[in-house]
Short mmCIF file of N, CA and C in Angstrom, two decimals:
data_model
loop_
_atom_site.label_atom_id
_atom_site.label_comp_id
_atom_site.label_asym_id
_atom_site.label_seq_id
_atom_site.Cartn_x
_atom_site.Cartn_y
_atom_site.Cartn_z
N MET A 1 -7.31 -1.17 -2.37
CA MET A 1 -5.91 -0.89 -2.59
C MET A 1 -5.13 -0.89 -1.27
N LEU A 2 -5.71 -0.31 -0.23
CA LEU A 2 -5.02 -0.32 1.07
C LEU A 2 -4.84 -1.74 1.58
N THR A 3 -5.80 -2.59 1.31
CA THR A 3 -5.66 -4.00 1.70
C THR A 3 -4.46 -4.61 0.98
N GLN A 4 -4.33 -4.31 -0.32
CA GLN A 4 -3.19 -4.82 -1.09
C GLN A 4 -1.88 -4.28 -0.53
N LEU A 5 -1.86 -3.01 -0.18
CA LEU A 5 -0.64 -2.41 0.38
C LEU A 5 -0.27 -3.08 1.70
N ARG A 6 -1.26 -3.34 2.52
CA ARG A 6 -0.99 -4.01 3.80
C ARG A 6 -0.47 -5.43 3.57
N ARG A 7 -1.05 -6.12 2.59
CA ARG A 7 -0.59 -7.47 2.25
C ARG A 7 0.85 -7.42 1.74
N ASP A 8 1.14 -6.42 0.91
CA ASP A 8 2.49 -6.26 0.39
C ASP A 8 3.47 -5.96 1.51
N HIS A 9 3.03 -5.17 2.50
CA HIS A 9 3.87 -4.91 3.67
C HIS A 9 4.16 -6.20 4.43
N ALA A 10 3.15 -7.03 4.58
CA ALA A 10 3.34 -8.30 5.28
C ALA A 10 4.34 -9.18 4.53
N ASN A 11 4.23 -9.21 3.20
CA ASN A 11 5.18 -10.00 2.41
C ASN A 11 6.59 -9.44 2.53
N MET A 12 6.72 -8.12 2.52
CA MET A 12 8.05 -7.51 2.67
C MET A 12 8.61 -7.81 4.06
N ALA A 13 7.77 -7.77 5.06
CA ALA A 13 8.22 -8.09 6.42
C ALA A 13 8.77 -9.52 6.47
N ARG A 14 8.13 -10.42 5.74
CA ARG A 14 8.63 -11.80 5.68
C ARG A 14 10.01 -11.84 5.02
N MET A 15 10.16 -11.10 3.94
CA MET A 15 11.47 -11.04 3.26
C MET A 15 12.54 -10.53 4.22
N LEU A 16 12.20 -9.48 4.94
CA LEU A 16 13.16 -8.91 5.89
C LEU A 16 13.48 -9.90 7.01
N HIS A 17 12.49 -10.67 7.41
CA HIS A 17 12.72 -11.68 8.44
C HIS A 17 13.72 -12.74 7.95
N VAL A 18 13.56 -13.17 6.71
CA VAL A 18 14.51 -14.14 6.15
C VAL A 18 15.91 -13.55 6.13
N LEU A 19 16.03 -12.29 5.71
CA LEU A 19 17.36 -11.65 5.72
C LEU A 19 17.90 -11.52 7.13
N GLN A 20 17.01 -11.25 8.09
CA GLN A 20 17.46 -11.14 9.48
C GLN A 20 18.02 -12.47 9.98
N LEU A 21 17.38 -13.56 9.61
CA LEU A 21 17.89 -14.88 10.00
C LEU A 21 19.29 -15.10 9.43
N LYS A 22 19.50 -14.68 8.19
CA LYS A 22 20.83 -14.83 7.57
C LYS A 22 21.84 -13.90 8.25
N GLN A 23 21.40 -12.71 8.62
CA GLN A 23 22.28 -11.77 9.32
C GLN A 23 22.68 -12.33 10.69
N LYS A 24 21.75 -12.96 11.37
CA LYS A 24 22.06 -13.56 12.67
C LYS A 24 23.05 -14.71 12.50
N THR A 25 22.88 -15.49 11.43
CA THR A 25 23.84 -16.56 11.14
C THR A 25 25.23 -15.97 10.95
N LEU A 26 25.31 -14.89 10.19
CA LEU A 26 26.60 -14.22 9.97
C LEU A 26 27.19 -13.71 11.28
N SER A 27 26.35 -13.15 12.14
CA SER A 27 26.86 -12.57 13.38
C SER A 27 27.43 -13.62 14.33
N THR A 28 27.05 -14.89 14.13
CA THR A 28 27.63 -15.97 14.94
C THR A 28 28.91 -16.52 14.32
N GLY A 29 29.29 -15.95 13.16
CA GLY A 29 30.51 -16.40 12.50
C GLY A 29 30.30 -17.50 11.48
N GLU A 30 29.06 -17.92 11.30
CA GLU A 30 28.77 -18.95 10.30
C GLU A 30 28.48 -18.30 8.96
N ARG A 31 28.56 -19.09 7.91
CA ARG A 31 28.32 -18.59 6.56
C ARG A 31 26.91 -19.04 6.13
N PRO A 32 26.02 -18.08 5.88
CA PRO A 32 24.68 -18.46 5.42
C PRO A 32 24.71 -18.83 3.93
N ASN A 33 23.58 -19.23 3.44
CA ASN A 33 23.44 -19.51 2.01
C ASN A 33 23.36 -18.16 1.29
N PHE A 34 24.49 -17.71 0.75
CA PHE A 34 24.52 -16.40 0.11
C PHE A 34 23.71 -16.36 -1.18
N GLN A 35 23.51 -17.51 -1.81
CA GLN A 35 22.65 -17.53 -2.99
C GLN A 35 21.21 -17.18 -2.60
N LEU A 36 20.78 -17.69 -1.46
CA LEU A 36 19.46 -17.37 -0.95
C LEU A 36 19.37 -15.88 -0.59
N VAL A 37 20.42 -15.36 0.03
CA VAL A 37 20.46 -13.92 0.34
C VAL A 37 20.36 -13.12 -0.97
N ARG A 38 21.07 -13.57 -2.00
CA ARG A 38 21.02 -12.91 -3.32
C ARG A 38 19.59 -12.90 -3.85
N GLU A 39 18.89 -14.03 -3.73
CA GLU A 39 17.52 -14.13 -4.23
C GLU A 39 16.60 -13.15 -3.51
N VAL A 40 16.74 -13.04 -2.19
CA VAL A 40 15.91 -12.12 -1.42
C VAL A 40 16.21 -10.67 -1.83
N VAL A 41 17.48 -10.33 -1.91
CA VAL A 41 17.87 -8.96 -2.26
C VAL A 41 17.38 -8.63 -3.67
N ASP A 42 17.53 -9.55 -4.61
CA ASP A 42 17.04 -9.32 -5.97
C ASP A 42 15.53 -9.09 -5.97
N TYR A 43 14.81 -9.90 -5.23
CA TYR A 43 13.36 -9.75 -5.15
C TYR A 43 13.00 -8.37 -4.61
N ILE A 44 13.64 -7.97 -3.51
CA ILE A 44 13.32 -6.67 -2.90
C ILE A 44 13.65 -5.54 -3.86
N LEU A 45 14.80 -5.60 -4.52
CA LEU A 45 15.16 -4.56 -5.48
C LEU A 45 14.15 -4.50 -6.62
N ASP A 46 13.77 -5.65 -7.15
CA ASP A 46 12.77 -5.68 -8.23
C ASP A 46 11.45 -5.11 -7.75
N TYR A 47 11.06 -5.48 -6.55
CA TYR A 47 9.80 -5.00 -5.99
C TYR A 47 9.84 -3.49 -5.79
N MET A 48 10.96 -3.00 -5.27
CA MET A 48 11.08 -1.56 -5.03
C MET A 48 10.99 -0.79 -6.35
N GLU A 49 11.66 -1.28 -7.37
CA GLU A 49 11.66 -0.58 -8.66
C GLU A 49 10.35 -0.75 -9.40
N GLY A 50 9.74 -1.92 -9.28
CA GLY A 50 8.54 -2.20 -10.06
C GLY A 50 7.24 -1.82 -9.38
N PHE A 51 7.26 -1.67 -8.05
CA PHE A 51 6.00 -1.41 -7.36
C PHE A 51 6.12 -0.20 -6.42
N THR A 52 7.14 -0.18 -5.56
CA THR A 52 7.24 0.89 -4.57
C THR A 52 7.45 2.25 -5.23
N GLN A 53 8.38 2.33 -6.18
CA GLN A 53 8.64 3.60 -6.84
C GLN A 53 7.40 4.15 -7.54
N PRO A 54 6.72 3.36 -8.38
CA PRO A 54 5.51 3.89 -9.02
C PRO A 54 4.44 4.28 -8.00
N LEU A 55 4.26 3.47 -6.95
CA LEU A 55 3.26 3.78 -5.93
C LEU A 55 3.60 5.10 -5.27
N GLU A 56 4.86 5.27 -4.90
CA GLU A 56 5.27 6.50 -4.23
C GLU A 56 5.01 7.71 -5.13
N ARG A 57 5.37 7.58 -6.40
CA ARG A 57 5.19 8.70 -7.34
C ARG A 57 3.70 9.04 -7.48
N ILE A 58 2.87 8.02 -7.70
CA ILE A 58 1.44 8.25 -7.90
C ILE A 58 0.79 8.83 -6.65
N CYS A 59 1.08 8.24 -5.50
CA CYS A 59 0.48 8.71 -4.25
C CYS A 59 0.96 10.13 -3.92
N THR A 60 2.23 10.39 -4.13
CA THR A 60 2.76 11.72 -3.83
C THR A 60 2.08 12.77 -4.69
N GLU A 61 1.97 12.49 -5.98
CA GLU A 61 1.31 13.45 -6.88
C GLU A 61 -0.13 13.69 -6.46
N GLU A 62 -0.86 12.62 -6.20
CA GLU A 62 -2.26 12.75 -5.81
C GLU A 62 -2.41 13.46 -4.47
N LEU A 63 -1.58 13.08 -3.51
CA LEU A 63 -1.68 13.69 -2.18
C LEU A 63 -1.34 15.18 -2.23
N GLN A 64 -0.35 15.55 -3.02
CA GLN A 64 0.02 16.97 -3.09
C GLN A 64 -1.13 17.79 -3.68
N GLN A 65 -1.91 17.21 -4.58
CA GLN A 65 -3.07 17.90 -5.12
C GLN A 65 -4.21 17.98 -4.11
N LYS A 66 -4.46 16.87 -3.43
CA LYS A 66 -5.59 16.79 -2.51
C LYS A 66 -5.30 17.38 -1.13
N ALA A 67 -4.05 17.22 -0.68
CA ALA A 67 -3.67 17.66 0.67
C ALA A 67 -2.24 18.21 0.64
N PRO A 68 -2.09 19.46 0.21
CA PRO A 68 -0.74 20.04 0.10
C PRO A 68 0.07 19.95 1.40
N GLU A 69 -0.61 19.90 2.53
CA GLU A 69 0.08 19.80 3.82
C GLU A 69 0.79 18.45 4.00
N SER A 70 0.50 17.48 3.13
CA SER A 70 1.14 16.17 3.22
C SER A 70 2.55 16.19 2.63
N GLY A 71 2.97 17.30 2.07
CA GLY A 71 4.26 17.40 1.40
C GLY A 71 5.43 17.00 2.27
N ASP A 72 5.42 17.41 3.54
CA ASP A 72 6.53 17.07 4.43
C ASP A 72 6.66 15.55 4.60
N VAL A 73 5.53 14.90 4.79
CA VAL A 73 5.53 13.45 4.98
C VAL A 73 6.00 12.74 3.72
N THR A 74 5.43 13.12 2.58
CA THR A 74 5.78 12.42 1.34
C THR A 74 7.23 12.70 0.93
N GLU A 75 7.71 13.91 1.18
CA GLU A 75 9.11 14.21 0.87
C GLU A 75 10.05 13.41 1.77
N ARG A 76 9.71 13.31 3.05
CA ARG A 76 10.56 12.54 3.96
C ARG A 76 10.57 11.06 3.58
N LEU A 77 9.40 10.52 3.25
CA LEU A 77 9.35 9.12 2.84
C LEU A 77 10.14 8.90 1.55
N ALA A 78 10.05 9.84 0.62
CA ALA A 78 10.80 9.71 -0.63
C ALA A 78 12.30 9.73 -0.36
N LYS A 79 12.74 10.61 0.52
CA LYS A 79 14.16 10.69 0.88
C LYS A 79 14.61 9.39 1.57
N ASP A 80 13.80 8.92 2.51
CA ASP A 80 14.12 7.67 3.21
C ASP A 80 14.18 6.49 2.23
N TYR A 81 13.26 6.49 1.28
CA TYR A 81 13.23 5.43 0.28
C TYR A 81 14.51 5.43 -0.56
N ARG A 82 14.93 6.60 -1.01
CA ARG A 82 16.15 6.69 -1.82
C ARG A 82 17.37 6.19 -1.02
N SER A 83 17.43 6.55 0.24
CA SER A 83 18.52 6.10 1.11
C SER A 83 18.47 4.58 1.29
N LEU A 84 17.30 4.07 1.50
CA LEU A 84 17.10 2.63 1.69
C LEU A 84 17.52 1.86 0.44
N ARG A 85 17.11 2.35 -0.70
CA ARG A 85 17.45 1.71 -1.96
C ARG A 85 18.97 1.74 -2.19
N ALA A 86 19.61 2.85 -1.87
CA ALA A 86 21.07 2.95 -2.03
C ALA A 86 21.78 1.93 -1.14
N ARG A 87 21.29 1.77 0.10
CA ARG A 87 21.88 0.77 1.01
C ARG A 87 21.75 -0.63 0.44
N LEU A 88 20.56 -0.92 -0.10
CA LEU A 88 20.33 -2.25 -0.64
C LEU A 88 21.19 -2.50 -1.88
N LYS A 89 21.38 -1.48 -2.69
CA LYS A 89 22.25 -1.61 -3.88
C LYS A 89 23.69 -1.92 -3.44
N ARG A 90 24.17 -1.24 -2.39
CA ARG A 90 25.52 -1.52 -1.87
C ARG A 90 25.62 -2.96 -1.38
N LEU A 91 24.60 -3.40 -0.64
CA LEU A 91 24.59 -4.79 -0.17
C LEU A 91 24.59 -5.76 -1.35
N SER A 92 23.84 -5.43 -2.37
CA SER A 92 23.78 -6.27 -3.57
C SER A 92 25.17 -6.40 -4.20
N GLY A 93 25.88 -5.29 -4.29
CA GLY A 93 27.24 -5.33 -4.83
C GLY A 93 28.16 -6.18 -3.98
N ASP A 94 28.03 -6.05 -2.66
CA ASP A 94 28.84 -6.88 -1.76
C ASP A 94 28.52 -8.36 -1.92
N ILE A 95 27.24 -8.68 -2.08
CA ILE A 95 26.85 -10.07 -2.27
C ILE A 95 27.46 -10.61 -3.56
N ASP A 96 27.44 -9.80 -4.60
CA ASP A 96 28.09 -10.21 -5.85
C ASP A 96 29.55 -10.57 -5.60
N MET A 97 30.24 -9.71 -4.86
CA MET A 97 31.65 -9.94 -4.57
C MET A 97 31.83 -11.24 -3.76
N ILE A 98 30.98 -11.44 -2.76
CA ILE A 98 31.06 -12.64 -1.93
C ILE A 98 30.85 -13.89 -2.79
N LEU A 99 29.85 -13.85 -3.66
CA LEU A 99 29.56 -15.01 -4.51
C LEU A 99 30.68 -15.28 -5.52
N MET A 100 31.49 -14.26 -5.81
CA MET A 100 32.65 -14.45 -6.70
C MET A 100 33.91 -14.76 -5.90
N ASP A 101 33.73 -15.07 -4.61
CA ASP A 101 34.82 -15.40 -3.70
C ASP A 101 35.83 -14.27 -3.52
N ALA A 102 35.38 -13.04 -3.68
CA ALA A 102 36.25 -11.89 -3.40
C ALA A 102 36.27 -11.67 -1.88
N VAL A 103 37.29 -11.00 -1.42
CA VAL A 103 37.42 -10.72 0.00
C VAL A 103 36.50 -9.55 0.36
N VAL A 104 35.53 -9.84 1.20
CA VAL A 104 34.62 -8.83 1.73
C VAL A 104 34.62 -9.02 3.24
N PRO A 105 34.96 -7.97 4.00
CA PRO A 105 34.96 -8.10 5.46
C PRO A 105 33.55 -8.48 5.97
N MET A 106 33.43 -9.66 6.53
CA MET A 106 32.13 -10.16 6.95
C MET A 106 31.55 -9.34 8.11
N ASP A 107 32.39 -8.81 8.99
CA ASP A 107 31.85 -8.02 10.09
C ASP A 107 31.21 -6.73 9.55
N ARG A 108 31.83 -6.11 8.55
CA ARG A 108 31.25 -4.90 7.94
C ARG A 108 29.96 -5.26 7.20
N PHE A 109 29.99 -6.35 6.44
CA PHE A 109 28.80 -6.77 5.71
C PHE A 109 27.66 -7.08 6.68
N THR A 110 27.96 -7.77 7.77
CA THR A 110 26.96 -8.10 8.78
C THR A 110 26.35 -6.83 9.37
N ASP A 111 27.21 -5.86 9.71
CA ASP A 111 26.73 -4.59 10.26
C ASP A 111 25.89 -3.82 9.24
N ASP A 112 26.34 -3.81 7.98
CA ASP A 112 25.59 -3.13 6.92
C ASP A 112 24.22 -3.77 6.71
N LEU A 113 24.17 -5.09 6.75
CA LEU A 113 22.92 -5.81 6.57
C LEU A 113 21.97 -5.50 7.73
N LYS A 114 22.51 -5.49 8.95
CA LYS A 114 21.69 -5.17 10.12
C LYS A 114 21.14 -3.75 10.02
N ALA A 115 21.98 -2.80 9.64
CA ALA A 115 21.54 -1.40 9.51
C ALA A 115 20.47 -1.27 8.43
N TYR A 116 20.66 -1.99 7.31
CA TYR A 116 19.65 -1.97 6.26
C TYR A 116 18.31 -2.50 6.78
N LEU A 117 18.35 -3.63 7.48
CA LEU A 117 17.11 -4.23 7.99
C LEU A 117 16.39 -3.27 8.94
N GLU A 118 17.13 -2.62 9.82
CA GLU A 118 16.52 -1.65 10.74
C GLU A 118 15.90 -0.49 9.97
N SER A 119 16.61 0.00 8.95
CA SER A 119 16.10 1.12 8.15
C SER A 119 14.85 0.73 7.37
N HIS A 120 14.85 -0.47 6.80
CA HIS A 120 13.69 -0.88 6.00
C HIS A 120 12.48 -1.08 6.90
N ARG A 121 12.68 -1.65 8.07
CA ARG A 121 11.55 -1.82 8.99
C ARG A 121 11.00 -0.46 9.43
N ALA A 122 11.89 0.48 9.70
CA ALA A 122 11.45 1.83 10.07
C ALA A 122 10.66 2.47 8.93
N TYR A 123 11.11 2.26 7.70
CA TYR A 123 10.42 2.80 6.53
C TYR A 123 9.02 2.20 6.42
N LEU A 124 8.90 0.90 6.59
CA LEU A 124 7.59 0.25 6.53
C LEU A 124 6.68 0.78 7.63
N ARG A 125 7.22 0.97 8.83
CA ARG A 125 6.41 1.53 9.93
C ARG A 125 5.93 2.93 9.57
N ASP A 126 6.83 3.75 9.03
CA ASP A 126 6.45 5.11 8.66
C ASP A 126 5.38 5.11 7.58
N GLU A 127 5.51 4.26 6.60
CA GLU A 127 4.47 4.18 5.57
C GLU A 127 3.14 3.79 6.22
N HIS A 128 3.19 2.80 7.09
CA HIS A 128 1.98 2.31 7.75
C HIS A 128 1.35 3.38 8.63
N GLU A 129 2.18 4.09 9.38
CA GLU A 129 1.67 5.07 10.35
C GLU A 129 1.42 6.45 9.76
N LEU A 130 2.14 6.81 8.69
CA LEU A 130 2.03 8.16 8.15
C LEU A 130 1.34 8.22 6.79
N LEU A 131 1.76 7.37 5.86
CA LEU A 131 1.22 7.43 4.50
C LEU A 131 -0.17 6.80 4.41
N PHE A 132 -0.34 5.62 4.96
CA PHE A 132 -1.62 4.94 4.86
C PHE A 132 -2.78 5.78 5.41
N PRO A 133 -2.61 6.42 6.59
CA PRO A 133 -3.71 7.27 7.08
C PRO A 133 -4.02 8.44 6.14
N LEU A 134 -2.99 9.00 5.51
CA LEU A 134 -3.24 10.09 4.56
C LEU A 134 -4.03 9.59 3.36
N ILE A 135 -3.66 8.41 2.87
CA ILE A 135 -4.40 7.82 1.75
C ILE A 135 -5.84 7.57 2.15
N GLN A 136 -6.01 6.99 3.33
CA GLN A 136 -7.35 6.66 3.79
C GLN A 136 -8.20 7.93 3.98
N GLU A 137 -7.57 8.99 4.46
CA GLU A 137 -8.30 10.23 4.72
C GLU A 137 -8.66 10.99 3.44
N HIS A 138 -7.76 11.01 2.48
CA HIS A 138 -7.94 11.89 1.33
C HIS A 138 -8.37 11.20 0.04
N PHE A 139 -8.37 9.88 0.00
CA PHE A 139 -8.74 9.18 -1.22
C PHE A 139 -10.07 8.46 -1.00
N ASP A 140 -10.99 8.63 -1.92
CA ASP A 140 -12.23 7.88 -1.84
C ASP A 140 -12.07 6.58 -2.64
N GLU A 141 -13.13 5.79 -2.69
CA GLU A 141 -13.04 4.49 -3.37
C GLU A 141 -12.68 4.62 -4.84
N GLN A 142 -13.22 5.64 -5.51
CA GLN A 142 -12.90 5.85 -6.93
C GLN A 142 -11.42 6.20 -7.10
N ASP A 143 -10.89 7.05 -6.22
CA ASP A 143 -9.46 7.39 -6.28
C ASP A 143 -8.61 6.15 -6.10
N LEU A 144 -8.97 5.34 -5.11
CA LEU A 144 -8.20 4.13 -4.82
C LEU A 144 -8.26 3.15 -6.00
N GLN A 145 -9.42 3.03 -6.61
CA GLN A 145 -9.56 2.13 -7.75
C GLN A 145 -8.70 2.62 -8.91
N ARG A 146 -8.74 3.92 -9.17
CA ARG A 146 -7.94 4.49 -10.26
C ARG A 146 -6.45 4.29 -9.99
N LEU A 147 -6.04 4.52 -8.75
CA LEU A 147 -4.63 4.31 -8.39
C LEU A 147 -4.24 2.84 -8.55
N ALA A 148 -5.10 1.95 -8.08
CA ALA A 148 -4.79 0.52 -8.18
C ALA A 148 -4.63 0.11 -9.64
N GLU A 149 -5.45 0.65 -10.51
CA GLU A 149 -5.36 0.30 -11.94
C GLU A 149 -4.11 0.86 -12.60
N SER A 150 -3.56 1.92 -12.03
CA SER A 150 -2.38 2.53 -12.64
C SER A 150 -1.07 1.93 -12.13
N LEU A 151 -1.16 1.08 -11.12
CA LEU A 151 0.04 0.45 -10.57
C LEU A 151 0.37 -0.85 -11.28
N PRO A 152 1.66 -1.22 -11.27
CA PRO A 152 2.01 -2.53 -11.81
C PRO A 152 1.46 -3.62 -10.89
N GLU A 153 1.59 -4.86 -11.33
CA GLU A 153 1.05 -5.96 -10.54
C GLU A 153 1.63 -5.94 -9.13
N GLY A 154 0.81 -6.36 -8.18
CA GLY A 154 1.23 -6.35 -6.79
C GLY A 154 2.19 -7.47 -6.46
N ALA A 155 2.59 -7.48 -5.23
CA ALA A 155 3.57 -8.44 -4.78
C ALA A 155 3.02 -9.87 -4.76
N ALA A 156 1.71 -10.00 -4.66
CA ALA A 156 1.14 -11.36 -4.58
C ALA A 156 1.49 -12.17 -5.83
N ALA A 157 1.34 -11.58 -6.99
CA ALA A 157 1.67 -12.29 -8.23
C ALA A 157 3.17 -12.56 -8.29
N LYS A 158 3.97 -11.60 -7.85
CA LYS A 158 5.42 -11.80 -7.85
C LYS A 158 5.80 -12.91 -6.87
N LEU A 159 5.11 -12.96 -5.74
CA LEU A 159 5.40 -13.98 -4.75
C LEU A 159 5.09 -15.37 -5.32
N GLU A 160 4.02 -15.47 -6.11
CA GLU A 160 3.71 -16.76 -6.74
C GLU A 160 4.83 -17.18 -7.69
N ARG A 161 5.33 -16.23 -8.50
CA ARG A 161 6.43 -16.55 -9.41
C ARG A 161 7.69 -16.91 -8.61
N LEU A 162 7.89 -16.23 -7.50
CA LEU A 162 9.04 -16.50 -6.65
C LEU A 162 8.97 -17.93 -6.11
N GLN A 163 7.77 -18.36 -5.73
CA GLN A 163 7.60 -19.71 -5.22
C GLN A 163 8.07 -20.73 -6.24
N GLU A 164 7.74 -20.50 -7.50
CA GLU A 164 8.14 -21.43 -8.55
C GLU A 164 9.64 -21.36 -8.83
N ALA A 165 10.19 -20.16 -8.85
CA ALA A 165 11.59 -19.98 -9.21
C ALA A 165 12.54 -20.34 -8.07
N TYR A 166 12.15 -20.08 -6.83
CA TYR A 166 13.04 -20.27 -5.69
C TYR A 166 12.31 -21.03 -4.57
N PRO A 167 12.11 -22.32 -4.74
CA PRO A 167 11.35 -23.06 -3.73
C PRO A 167 11.97 -23.01 -2.34
N GLU A 168 13.31 -22.98 -2.25
CA GLU A 168 13.96 -22.92 -0.93
C GLU A 168 13.63 -21.59 -0.23
N LEU A 169 13.69 -20.51 -0.98
CA LEU A 169 13.36 -19.20 -0.43
C LEU A 169 11.89 -19.16 -0.02
N TYR A 170 11.04 -19.65 -0.88
CA TYR A 170 9.61 -19.62 -0.57
C TYR A 170 9.31 -20.43 0.69
N ALA A 171 9.99 -21.55 0.88
CA ALA A 171 9.79 -22.35 2.09
C ALA A 171 10.14 -21.54 3.34
N GLU A 172 11.24 -20.77 3.26
CA GLU A 172 11.60 -19.92 4.40
C GLU A 172 10.59 -18.80 4.60
N LEU A 173 10.05 -18.26 3.51
CA LEU A 173 9.06 -17.19 3.62
C LEU A 173 7.79 -17.67 4.29
N ARG A 174 7.38 -18.89 3.99
CA ARG A 174 6.15 -19.43 4.59
C ARG A 174 6.29 -19.52 6.10
N GLU A 175 7.51 -19.75 6.58
CA GLU A 175 7.74 -19.90 8.02
C GLU A 175 7.95 -18.56 8.71
N ALA A 176 8.19 -17.51 7.94
CA ALA A 176 8.50 -16.20 8.52
C ALA A 176 7.22 -15.53 9.02
N PRO A 177 7.33 -14.79 10.14
CA PRO A 177 6.16 -14.07 10.64
C PRO A 177 5.78 -12.91 9.72
N GLU A 178 4.55 -12.45 9.85
CA GLU A 178 4.04 -11.40 8.97
C GLU A 178 4.10 -10.01 9.60
N GLN A 179 4.73 -9.82 10.73
CA GLN A 179 4.71 -8.52 11.38
C GLN A 179 5.53 -7.50 10.61
N VAL A 180 5.07 -6.26 10.63
CA VAL A 180 5.76 -5.15 9.96
C VAL A 180 6.81 -4.57 10.88
N THR A 181 6.65 -4.66 12.17
CA THR A 181 7.57 -4.02 13.12
C THR A 181 8.91 -4.68 13.18
#
């Protein structure tokens, strides 16, 4: 399961890299492919709702039973996650407006996108540095297997469907680095 989580982190880092490239395009005053930005944001939102939320809930419940001292870490990650998701929802709304040719201040959108990217990368680092070690320390192989079976399908299957649905996005993802930082 930890291997799957690390793989999912690498895939998310690629998504964030694609968004960062679009944010850099915006910061130079050029207009990126907003449909592609929409596809990435939709994927991340779907992933967060379909995989991250259930994982967080399951791990938090298990960790609080096995290691009550982990409460501070899991509560902070949950709070950071809710904030991150709210930022992404706002960006999603702005993208909708942009795609409908509504007036959206591009400098504000660019700054919001940059702030979101920094926050999401920090969240991934915190999960990697704080949550993963707790899982590794307190969960045995049977716990991990049970958790893996209770989670929805991982990002790998979603990434395969994404490749078919959005070949342009998938091409950019293949070129993106896999670093979490």
